[in-house]
Amino acid sequence: MTENAQQQPTAPTTELPTQYTPAEVEGTLYERWVEKGYFTADAKSDKPPYTIVIPPPNVTGSLHLGHAFQHTLMDALTRRKRMQGYEALWLPGMDHAGIATQNKVEQQLAEEGKSRHDLGREEFVERVWQWKEEYGGRILGQMRRLGDGVDWSRERFTMDEGLSKAVLTIFKRLYEDELIYRAERIINWCPRCLTAISDIEVEYQEDAGELVSIRYGEGEDSLVVATTRAETMLGDTAVAVHPDDERYQHLIGKQIKLPLTDRTIPVVADTHVDPAFGTGAVKVTPAHDPNDFEIGRRHDLPSLTIMDEHGIITVHGPFLGLDRFEARSTVVGALKEQGRIVAEKRPYMHSVGHCSRCKTTVEPRLSMQWWVKVGPLAKAAGDAVRDGRVKIHPEDMSKRYFDWVDNMHDWCISRQLWWGHRIPIWYGPDGEVVCVGPDEEPPTGEGWTQDSDVLDTWFSSGLWPFSTLGWPEQTEDLRKFYPTDVLLTGHDIIFFWVARMMMFGLYAMDGQVPFHTIALTGLVRDEFGKKMSKSNPNAVDPLVWMDAYGSDAVRFTLANGANPGADVPIGEDWVKASRNFTNKIWNATRFALMNGATVEGPLPDASQMSATDRWILSRLNTTVAQVDAYYDDYQFAKLADALYHFAWDEVFDWYVELSKTTFFAGGEQARVSGRVLGEVLDVTLRLLHPVIPFVTDALWTTLTGGESLVIGEWPADSGFRDKDAELEIELVQRVVTEVRRFRKDQGLKDGQKVPARLELDGTALAPHEAAIRQLLRLQPEGEGFAATATLPVAGATVALDLSGTIDVAAERKRLAKDLAAAEKEKAQANAKLGNEAFLAKAPDNVVDKIRGRLAKADEDIARIKVQLDGLPQA
């Protein structure tokens, strides 16, 4: 039992409306929370800090179910910690989203018949800022609808002045530590967006291609290669075979003729080649394939770029000026004319990368770019998890993390865009290269130019946990709230964002980790487990559901599906069920207030309470302990399920119903139970608040007269347990459940009253007779009572007079048929389980299933026999 209620003002007399209407509560209540400053963290506070920085949504984005899912969980964590007495900071902000935002503005310009080049760089960037102010950040307003308890006073943007300074500072440090360099390498290139793109911006899908087999060389000095990209042969500089492949030993080191060209190319031996795949010989195009590039480096092969940034062929007269896909068929036609096609083209499904923004097929391309040398940074990021400074939850996701950081390639950080953090490198007229920090003046004079590229969006978002707190300045916020406590994000970006934050945080903050825990979630899917997508009809706008059922209902549904690391199915029927739950909480609290529930005064001594009172308080404290344990283990689905069943089943269905006779009778026991019910509601609303904040705050302030649950106290397990009371109420529940089942089996309506005699003397059930009769609609025996059905249950006997309510003969016939079916099922299961030959061959899951059928048959037989015994003789 808690002392929380004793610290609250006297409950007001305000009555609740008969119906809960979320739209009339949520918006006004949220604005009140913000105006009161409940979410604003104080860096000067003596309270222990608790920090979560929001994974910054794109400035182009709007709230989708994935956002709503993760935001619900982060909000629940932060609200609970705030209630526990922590100085809780949940910091909001947005990412400038380089390619996505530039594309939005370029689309606007295209509608005006213009391109960015018509405006020039400075005017175009100004236009993007205007777009950001006008259209960007819609998601921030939608976050308010969801109830996000973020500190709006600390809202950040990856291109605001402070974060821009952080970007320049870390670039300069990495450059001076020789961890940033410029080199020509293979990158992912989008011929439509005209920029290098990161791995996360490449979407792979199975595309239908054609595999073409081509003969290189002549006579005995020839071999066959197979490719789906015939046009790239124009840039081949070798053919590679495995050094141990006996078929090609005579060719290794020789020059062979490259078809359609006047060049010869060498045959090289490389262990990368799989001799069992295809012909065992592969064409090598170092400028247009990442694996070929590495082979080229090992064998000192030249790299020939054969197409420009638009994917247009730039070499070999007959193909000059052709689009890459046009060139593909043209090259194949030319090879066929020369008799070089040794096998007909055949369909071939293969994984092809597409730009996630415009869906254009990505082109591997040799390009001069800026890179981060990730070796030492990635090692530090791996060590921080291995030595326990950072915990990954669920733990089995650690393997995926290590697979990435232990094998990470150097990171291409330059993008050929105009919107973003421009690379702070200046080139001089005599080949000088100068990196300029945030407080330094760039070199001036004739011939000095700044690098035209901008940094990958992930570069600035990788600084997010500390740049948002004021780094590189040593601010109060940085001292108070760094390291952050939890990074909660989807497992799909563990490689691209999580690992980068780990690398940069450890580097910039002298070995301090950016967060103590990485809590990974799954992805939201529809109720059938299919991925939700804007291109599919299953995509759902969460705002539509919020309008229809309330934000709390959406939040509770999402939390209820949140098993660590697992994908989350969600359907509208489940949101409706959560809406019903919020209505149940509202109606039950309204009933309680009308029947004397109060938080006034101390909780009565246990000796003054009924067994029902002691039972619910014992279950309440058990639930508090369970919920705390689930929160600490990030088991949101389990804590939501525990709260749902405690609130709906135990409080509203059992305790309230069992106590109705007490409340109706009035007197001292009603006063005691009213105080217990007030305590139970008080604590239950506190427990529910982090997940469903709106309805709980509205109810709690009415119940207690307190200011707001946002700043309320989180309940603690007092240690009160009463096993005797729990066993006693379990007996009551057994009686009620069994008799209800019997009534249903007999076809009696829920509200139909039946005369009954209860033989409860000598059992713990005796004090509960009035409540049992109330719950089961059992009338007193009355004159002429005839026990036509007798049910022995929980050490007591319930005799019912069913005369006139059922056709006994027909009911006996139905039950006899059901009994015969159950006994046949039992016999069949026993026969299989008694067959040694069957048991030796059958899989364990099949045997377990048959054992389950046997147990079910035994249960059915016992239940039907009780029903038959309870019926009068026909």
XYZ file of N, CA, C and O in Angstrom, residues 394-548:
620
model
N 17.119 -6.332 -27.340
C 17.438 -7.609 -26.718
C 18.875 -8.037 -27.038
O 19.422 -7.667 -28.082
N 19.445 -8.817 -26.161
C 20.858 -9.149 -26.242
C 21.218 -9.882 -27.526
O 22.335 -9.744 -28.036
N 20.254 -10.657 -28.074
C 20.592 -11.417 -29.274
C 20.811 -10.523 -30.496
O 21.288 -10.988 -31.539
N 20.461 -9.236 -30.372
C 20.743 -8.298 -31.463
C 22.221 -7.880 -31.478
O 22.680 -7.251 -32.432
N 22.958 -8.207 -30.419
C 24.372 -7.820 -30.358
C 25.163 -8.411 -31.512
O 26.091 -7.786 -32.036
N 24.813 -9.633 -31.922
C 25.555 -10.289 -32.996
C 25.478 -9.456 -34.277
O 26.487 -9.293 -34.975
N 24.298 -8.923 -34.574
C 24.149 -8.097 -35.776
C 25.010 -6.840 -35.668
O 25.612 -6.394 -36.652
N 25.068 -6.285 -34.475
C 25.879 -5.085 -34.257
C 27.361 -5.401 -34.495
O 28.052 -4.678 -35.214
N 27.833 -6.496 -33.891
C 29.243 -6.851 -34.051
C 29.565 -7.223 -35.501
O 30.648 -6.902 -36.002
N 28.637 -7.908 -36.175
C 28.863 -8.249 -37.577
C 29.127 -6.996 -38.403
O 29.908 -7.026 -39.371
N 28.488 -5.901 -38.019
C 28.656 -4.658 -38.768
C 29.929 -3.926 -38.355
O 30.786 -3.622 -39.197
N 30.083 -3.627 -37.046
C 31.217 -2.790 -36.635
C 32.551 -3.517 -36.801
O 33.593 -2.876 -37.000
N 32.533 -4.844 -36.725
C 33.796 -5.585 -36.868
C 34.228 -5.728 -38.323
O 35.362 -6.130 -38.595
N 33.321 -5.440 -39.245
C 33.643 -5.599 -40.665
C 33.292 -4.342 -41.464
O 33.010 -4.424 -42.664
N 33.332 -3.210 -40.807
C 32.891 -1.973 -41.435
C 33.907 -1.473 -42.454
O 35.111 -1.476 -42.206
N 33.392 -1.049 -43.603
C 34.234 -0.426 -44.622
C 34.302 1.080 -44.370
O 33.431 1.659 -43.717
N 35.335 1.706 -44.898
C 35.426 3.164 -44.772
C 34.162 3.809 -45.341
O 33.557 3.315 -46.293
N 33.786 4.903 -44.741
C 32.464 5.523 -44.951
C 32.594 6.710 -45.896
O 33.320 7.670 -45.612
N 31.893 6.659 -47.004
C 31.855 7.785 -47.945
C 30.918 8.849 -47.382
O 29.720 8.612 -47.214
N 31.453 10.025 -47.082
C 30.666 11.066 -46.409
C 30.334 12.251 -47.301
O 29.631 13.171 -46.870
N 30.796 12.253 -48.544
C 30.519 13.411 -49.411
C 29.306 13.136 -50.293
O 29.088 12.017 -50.753
N 28.526 14.197 -50.514
C 27.335 14.098 -51.353
C 27.337 15.265 -52.327
O 27.626 16.414 -51.946
N 26.932 14.973 -53.554
C 26.981 16.001 -54.599
C 25.642 16.762 -54.615
O 24.885 16.748 -55.586
N 25.381 17.400 -53.495
C 24.138 18.146 -53.304
C 24.471 19.597 -52.957
O 25.629 19.942 -52.708
N 23.436 20.417 -52.886
C 23.611 21.800 -52.441
C 23.015 22.021 -51.061
O 23.349 22.999 -50.400
N 22.125 21.145 -50.632
C 21.473 21.309 -49.328
C 22.160 20.394 -48.326
O 22.151 19.183 -48.470
N 22.770 20.993 -47.327
C 23.462 20.220 -46.303
C 24.641 20.995 -45.761
O 24.846 22.172 -46.080
N 25.432 20.339 -44.927
C 26.642 20.955 -44.379
C 27.754 20.854 -45.425
O 28.219 19.753 -45.748
N 28.158 21.995 -45.913
C 29.175 21.984 -46.968
C 30.524 21.570 -46.383
O 30.905 21.977 -45.272
N 31.256 20.749 -47.129
C 32.542 20.239 -46.646
C 33.503 21.415 -46.457
O 33.708 22.216 -47.382
N 34.097 21.550 -45.269
C 34.902 22.742 -44.949
C 36.345 22.636 -45.458
O 37.305 22.853 -44.711
N 36.495 22.309 -46.708
C 37.814 22.180 -47.324
C 37.936 23.219 -48.436
O 37.035 23.365 -49.271
N 39.046 23.946 -48.426
C 39.344 24.927 -49.477
C 40.571 24.469 -50.265
O 41.543 23.954 -49.691
N 40.477 24.656 -51.588
C 41.576 24.285 -52.478
C 42.217 25.551 -53.021
O 41.520 26.490 -53.448
N 43.550 25.551 -52.976
C 44.277 26.725 -53.427
C 44.740 26.607 -54.875
O 44.697 25.525 -55.476
N 45.232 27.710 -55.449
C 45.639 27.733 -56.869
C 46.846 26.852 -57.157
O 47.058 26.442 -58.296
N 47.636 26.545 -56.140
C 48.844 25.734 -56.340
C 48.708 24.349 -55.706
O 49.694 23.749 -55.264
N 47.473 23.867 -55.622
C 47.238 22.523 -55.083
C 47.118 22.463 -53.571
O 47.078 21.374 -52.991
N 47.031 23.619 -52.915
C 46.887 23.613 -51.460
C 45.514 23.041 -51.066
O 44.522 23.214 -51.766
N 45.481 22.367 -49.904
C 44.233 21.854 -49.332
C 44.185 22.293 -47.866
O 45.073 21.946 -47.077
N 43.167 23.089 -47.514
C 43.076 23.635 -46.159
C 41.715 23.285 -45.573
O 40.668 23.519 -46.189
N 41.729 22.713 -44.361
C 40.488 22.425 -43.627
C 40.238 23.567 -42.655
O 41.121 23.925 -41.861
N 39.060 24.152 -42.720
C 38.748 25.340 -41.927
C 37.752 24.994 -40.825
O 36.667 24.464 -41.098
N 38.137 25.285 -39.584
C 37.280 25.015 -38.432
C 36.229 26.087 -38.241
O 36.212 27.099 -38.963
N 35.356 25.908 -37.231
C 34.211 26.817 -37.079
C 34.582 28.240 -36.701
O 33.840 29.172 -36.998
N 35.706 28.422 -36.040
C 36.091 29.772 -35.601
C 37.250 30.324 -36.424
O 37.947 31.250 -36.008
N 37.474 29.730 -37.594
C 38.589 30.140 -38.431
C 38.085 30.796 -39.720
O 36.999 30.473 -40.206
N 38.872 31.703 -40.238
C 38.537 32.364 -41.488
C 39.068 31.541 -42.651
O 40.218 31.104 -42.634
N 38.259 31.318 -43.671
C 38.755 30.579 -44.827
C 39.773 31.397 -45.605
O 39.763 32.626 -45.545
N 40.665 30.734 -46.310
C 41.657 31.474 -47.116
C 40.971 32.267 -48.220
O 39.940 31.852 -48.755
N 41.540 33.400 -48.522
C 40.960 34.255 -49.562
C 42.005 34.530 -50.635
O 43.189 34.233 -50.478
N 41.549 35.086 -51.694
C 42.468 35.415 -52.774
C 42.116 34.652 -54.032
O 41.304 33.719 -54.033
N 42.757 35.037 -55.106
C 42.440 34.462 -56.410
C 42.792 32.976 -56.441
O 43.851 32.556 -55.982
N 41.863 32.188 -56.958
C 42.121 30.759 -57.144
C 41.704 29.878 -55.994
O 41.774 28.648 -56.098
N 41.265 30.469 -54.879
C 40.826 29.652 -53.742
C 39.336 29.332 -53.895
O 38.517 30.225 -54.120
N 38.995 28.057 -53.786
C 37.586 27.641 -53.880
C 37.273 26.608 -52.800
O 38.149 25.837 -52.391
N 36.000 26.607 -52.358
C 35.576 25.615 -51.372
C 35.064 24.368 -52.088
O 34.488 24.446 -53.172
N 35.307 23.237 -51.494
C 34.767 21.983 -52.024
C 33.259 22.144 -52.215
O 32.558 22.676 -51.352
N 32.754 21.683 -53.343
C 31.341 21.908 -53.666
C 30.401 20.894 -53.021
O 29.187 21.102 -53.000
N 30.944 19.818 -52.484
C 30.092 18.764 -51.922
C 29.606 19.116 -50.517
O 30.187 19.969 -49.828
N 28.534 18.423 -50.104
C 28.058 18.528 -48.723
C 28.244 17.171 -48.049
O 28.508 16.154 -48.696
N 28.074 17.166 -46.739
C 28.271 15.936 -45.963
C 27.009 15.080 -45.953
O 25.886 15.595 -45.964
N 27.227 13.781 -45.924
C 26.144 12.824 -45.750
C 25.309 13.226 -44.525
O 25.836 13.612 -43.475
N 23.994 13.136 -44.669
C 23.097 13.470 -43.555
C 23.460 12.698 -42.291
O 23.333 13.218 -41.177
N 23.918 11.452 -42.453
C 24.231 10.629 -41.279
C 25.450 11.155 -40.525
O 25.662 10.798 -39.364
N 26.247 12.007 -41.174
C 27.405 12.580 -40.483
C 26.939 13.495 -39.360
O 27.399 13.402 -38.223
N 25.994 14.382 -39.668
C 25.508 15.300 -38.631
C 24.596 14.589 -37.640
O 24.641 14.862 -36.428
N 23.767 13.640 -38.114
C 22.885 12.947 -37.168
C 23.682 11.994 -36.275
O 23.231 11.621 -35.195
N 24.889 11.621 -36.700
C 25.743 10.802 -35.847
C 26.247 11.541 -34.623
O 26.699 10.929 -33.649
N 26.181 12.886 -34.654
C 26.600 13.708 -33.509
C 25.439 14.010 -32.557
O 25.631 14.675 -31.534
N 24.256 13.563 -32.898
C 23.009 13.985 -32.254
C 23.012 13.886 -30.723
O 22.562 14.818 -30.049
N 23.503 12.804 -30.096
C 23.399 12.712 -28.629
C 24.153 13.794 -27.870
O 23.798 14.112 -26.729
N 25.198 14.372 -28.485
C 25.949 15.399 -27.750
C 25.874 16.771 -28.402
O 25.924 17.795 -27.719
N 25.717 16.823 -29.723
C 25.612 18.140 -30.371
C 24.325 18.848 -29.935
O 24.298 20.080 -29.803
N 23.271 18.092 -29.691
C 22.011 18.698 -29.255
C 22.103 19.277 -27.851
O 21.267 20.095 -27.456
N 23.106 18.850 -27.094
C 23.284 19.340 -25.723
C 24.313 20.463 -25.642
O 24.684 20.891 -24.549
N 24.764 20.954 -26.819
C 25.624 22.139 -26.821
C 27.061 21.910 -27.208
O 27.820 22.876 -27.337
N 27.507 20.638 -27.360
C 28.885 20.385 -27.765
C 29.156 21.083 -29.096
O 28.271 21.142 -29.945
N 30.328 21.689 -29.300
C 31.575 21.506 -28.544
C 31.730 22.395 -27.309
O 32.757 22.311 -26.637
N 30.764 23.260 -27.052
C 30.843 24.041 -25.815
C 30.561 23.127 -24.619
O 29.759 22.194 -24.714
N 31.171 23.387 -23.504
C 30.933 22.606 -22.289
C 29.754 23.220 -21.529
O 29.915 23.912 -20.524
N 28.569 22.962 -22.034
C 27.365 23.583 -21.505
C 26.854 22.856 -20.258
O 27.229 21.714 -19.985
N 25.949 23.536 -19.537
C 25.303 22.893 -18.395
C 24.523 21.666 -18.828
O 24.505 20.642 -18.138
N 23.863 21.783 -19.981
C 23.095 20.643 -20.491
C 23.997 19.447 -20.749
O 23.648 18.305 -20.429
N 25.167 19.688 -21.349
C 26.079 18.601 -21.661
C 26.580 17.939 -20.384
O 26.656 16.700 -20.298
N 26.904 18.754 -19.384
C 27.385 18.199 -18.115
C 26.299 17.421 -17.389
O 26.566 16.400 -16.757
N 25.062 17.887 -17.488
C 23.967 17.266 -16.744
C 23.412 16.032 -17.453
O 23.140 15.009 -16.813
N 23.228 16.127 -18.762
C 22.406 15.129 -19.449
C 23.174 14.180 -20.370
O 22.561 13.356 -21.045
N 24.516 14.303 -20.425
C 25.303 13.366 -21.211
C 26.157 12.530 -20.268
O 26.696 13.083 -19.308
N 26.295 11.221 -20.514
C 25.710 10.435 -21.595
C 24.188 10.304 -21.445
O 23.657 10.376 -20.341
N 23.517 10.081 -22.568
C 22.087 9.837 -22.509
C 21.869 8.421 -21.975
O 22.798 7.606 -21.915
N 20.639 8.135 -21.588
C 20.375 6.840 -20.959
C 20.005 5.757 -21.962
O 20.559 4.661 -21.940
N 19.054 6.063 -22.816
C 18.529 5.032 -23.713
C 18.441 5.585 -25.128
O 17.962 6.696 -25.337
N 18.909 4.799 -26.079
C 18.584 5.043 -27.476
C 17.563 3.985 -27.864
O 17.870 2.795 -27.855
N 16.347 4.424 -28.152
C 15.308 3.493 -28.586
C 15.056 3.738 -30.064
O 14.646 4.826 -30.467
N 15.328 2.716 -30.866
C 15.201 2.886 -32.312
C 14.983 1.541 -32.974
O 15.121 0.495 -32.339
N 14.635 1.553 -34.253
C 14.378 0.330 -34.982
C 15.653 -0.433 -35.296
O 16.707 0.160 -35.538
N 15.551 -1.765 -35.285
C 16.740 -2.569 -35.562
C 17.221 -2.394 -36.999
O 18.354 -2.745 -37.324
N 16.395 -1.794 -37.859
C 16.782 -1.642 -39.257
C 17.862 -0.585 -39.465
O 18.503 -0.570 -40.520
N 18.071 0.305 -38.487
C 19.138 1.307 -38.675
C 20.257 1.130 -37.654
O 21.009 2.066 -37.376
N 20.385 -0.068 -37.110
C 21.465 -0.323 -36.155
C 22.821 -0.084 -36.821
O 23.756 0.407 -36.194
N 22.922 -0.410 -38.106
C 24.205 -0.268 -38.792
C 24.498 1.181 -39.150
O 25.612 1.656 -39.009
N 23.498 1.888 -39.614
C 23.752 3.158 -40.280
C 23.751 4.340 -39.325
O 24.477 5.295 -39.529
N 22.926 4.293 -38.309
C 22.863 5.430 -37.401
C 23.449 5.085 -36.032
O 24.278 5.811 -35.497
N 23.034 3.957 -35.478
C 23.484 3.585 -34.134
C 24.998 3.474 -34.090
O 25.663 4.036 -33.213
N 25.571 2.758 -35.047
C 27.024 2.573 -35.045
C 27.756 3.900 -35.229
O 28.808 4.135 -34.623
N 27.219 4.799 -36.045
C 27.871 6.087 -36.260
C 27.841 6.940 -34.998
O 28.804 7.640 -34.668
N 26.721 6.919 -34.277
C 26.662 7.666 -33.013
C 27.646 7.100 -31.997
O 28.263 7.849 -31.229
N 27.786 5.793 -31.979
C 28.756 5.182 -31.067
C 30.174 5.640 -31.420
O 30.959 6.021 -30.539
N 30.511 5.606 -32.708
C 31.858 6.000 -33.117
C 32.144 7.452 -32.775
O 33.184 7.776 -32.190
N 31.227 8.339 -33.151
C 31.455 9.766 -32.937
C 31.389 10.141 -31.455
O 32.137 10.995 -30.987
N 30.472 9.527 -30.718
C 30.347 9.844 -29.304
C 31.608 9.492 -28.533
O 32.130 10.288 -27.746
N 32.125 8.299 -28.764
C 33.335 7.872 -28.070
C 34.532 8.729 -28.469
O 35.388 9.049 -27.646
N 34.572 9.130 -29.747
C 35.692 9.944 -30.237
C 35.623 11.364 -29.681
O 36.626 11.900 -29.175
N 34.466 11.987 -29.773
C 34.355 13.397 -29.402
C 34.309 13.616 -27.897
O 34.741 14.656 -27.392
N 33.780 12.629 -27.155
C 33.553 12.814 -25.717
C 34.562 12.045 -24.871
O 34.254 11.586 -23.771
N 35.766 11.914 -25.409
C 36.878 11.321 -24.655
C 36.534 9.959 -24.065
O 36.804 9.674 -22.895
N 35.934 9.127 -24.889
C 35.664 7.758 -24.451
C 34.361 7.551 -23.730
O 34.022 6.417 -23.369
N 33.607 8.637 -23.496
C 32.292 8.480 -22.879
C 31.292 7.988 -23.916
O 31.177 8.550 -25.006
N 30.546 6.963 -23.539
C 29.564 6.411 -24.475
C 28.422 7.404 -24.674
O 28.121 8.207 -23.788
N 27.760 7.374 -25.834
C 26.651 8.311 -26.066
C 25.363 7.899 -25.366
O 24.487 8.724 -25.150
N 25.237 6.614 -25.032
C 24.039 6.124 -24.330
C 24.422 4.833 -23.614
O 25.344 4.117 -24.031
N 23.716 4.535 -22.541
C 24.014 3.331 -21.761
C 23.309 2.096 -22.313
O 23.799 0.981 -22.149
N 22.161 2.310 -22.935
C 21.369 1.182 -23.433
C 20.889 1.478 -24.844
O 20.443 2.589 -25.135
N 20.996 0.480 -25.709
C 20.403 0.538 -27.043
C 19.219 -0.423 -27.026
O 19.408 -1.642 -26.970
N 18.010 0.125 -27.010
C 16.797 -0.698 -26.997
C 16.244 -0.750 -28.413
O 15.762 0.255 -28.937
N 16.335 -1.907 -29.024
C 15.966 -2.048 -30.431
C 14.547 -2.592 -30.572
O 14.151 -3.545 -29.896
N 13.798 -1.963 -31.445
C 12.423 -2.377 -31.707
C 12.326 -2.993 -33.089
O 13.234 -2.868 -33.909
N 11.197 -3.648 -33.319
C 10.907 -4.144 -34.651
C 10.191 -3.089 -35.466
O 10.120 -1.913 -35.100
N 9.644 -3.514 -36.587
C 8.923 -2.624 -37.491
C 7.430 -2.869 -37.359
O 6.986 -3.985 -37.059
N 6.642 -1.829 -37.551
C 5.192 -1.963 -37.485
C 4.689 -2.593 -38.786
O 5.074 -2.180 -39.881
N 3.845 -3.599 -38.643
C 3.253 -4.277 -39.800
C 1.738 -4.307 -39.649
O 1.211 -3.996 -38.578
N 1.064 -4.689 -40.718
C -0.390 -4.763 -40.614
C -0.786 -6.021 -39.843
O 0.068 -6.817 -39.439
N -2.082 -6.200 -39.629
C -2.536 -7.290 -38.773
C -2.227 -8.666 -39.344
O -2.268 -9.673 -38.631
N -1.871 -8.723 -40.642
C -1.520 -9.993 -41.262
C -0.007 -10.191 -41.336
O 0.475 -11.140 -41.948
N 0.731 -9.264 -40.737
C 2.184 -9.375 -40.711
C 2.883 -8.807 -41.923
O 4.092 -8.950 -42.068
N 2.144 -8.134 -42.813
C 2.761 -7.560 -44.004
C 3.323 -6.180 -43.704
O 2.741 -5.421 -42.930
N 4.434 -5.853 -44.370
C 5.061 -4.551 -44.172
C 4.126 -3.454 -44.660
O 3.525 -3.555 -45.727
N 3.999 -2.392 -43.853
C 3.191 -1.254 -44.274
C 4.017 -0.342 -45.176
O 5.179 -0.074 -44.901
N 3.403 0.116 -46.244
C 4.102 0.961 -47.204
C 3.110 1.907 -47.841
O 1.940 1.572 -48.034
N 3.593 3.113 -48.182
C 2.733 4.095 -48.853
C 2.221 3.563 -50.189
O 1.152 3.952 -50.654
N 3.011 2.683 -50.799
C 2.601 2.146 -52.094
C 1.618 0.993 -51.954
O 1.078 0.518 -52.946
N 1.408 0.521 -50.734
C 0.456 -0.563 -50.500
C -0.832 -0.004 -49.914
O -0.820 1.009 -49.214
N -1.946 -0.687 -50.143
C -3.209 -0.198 -49.557
C -3.302 -0.409 -48.052
O -4.261 0.016 -47.427
N -2.293 -1.059 -47.453
C -2.361 -1.330 -46.018
C -1.758 -0.221 -45.164
O -1.758 -0.310 -43.938
N -1.194 0.819 -45.802
C -0.606 1.914 -45.037
C -1.698 2.669 -44.282
O -2.784 2.921 -44.811
N -1.409 3.020 -43.029
C -2.393 3.677 -42.167
C -1.822 4.992 -41.656
O -0.674 5.043 -41.209
N -2.606 6.041 -41.738
C -2.243 7.311 -41.132
C -2.702 7.259 -39.672
O -3.902 7.186 -39.395
N -1.757 7.260 -38.720
C -2.170 7.140 -37.314
C -3.089 8.264 -36.862
O -3.871 8.092 -35.927
N -3.015 9.423 -37.534
C -3.892 10.531 -37.153
C -5.359 10.182 -37.400
O -6.243 10.650 -36.670
N -5.607 9.359 -38.418
C -6.987 8.937 -38.689
C -7.511 8.109 -37.523
O -8.646 8.295 -37.064
N -6.691 7.202 -37.037
C -7.099 6.383 -35.890
C -7.215 7.231 -34.625
O -8.091 6.999 -33.796
N -6.327 8.205 -34.470
C -6.420 9.079 -33.295
C -7.719 9.868 -33.317
O -8.357 10.058 -32.275
N -8.108 10.344 -34.496
C -9.371 11.077 -34.620
C -10.552 10.185 -34.253
O -11.513 10.626 -33.614
N -10.485 8.927 -34.677
C -11.624 8.027 -34.487
C -11.702 7.453 -33.081
O -12.799 7.308 -32.520
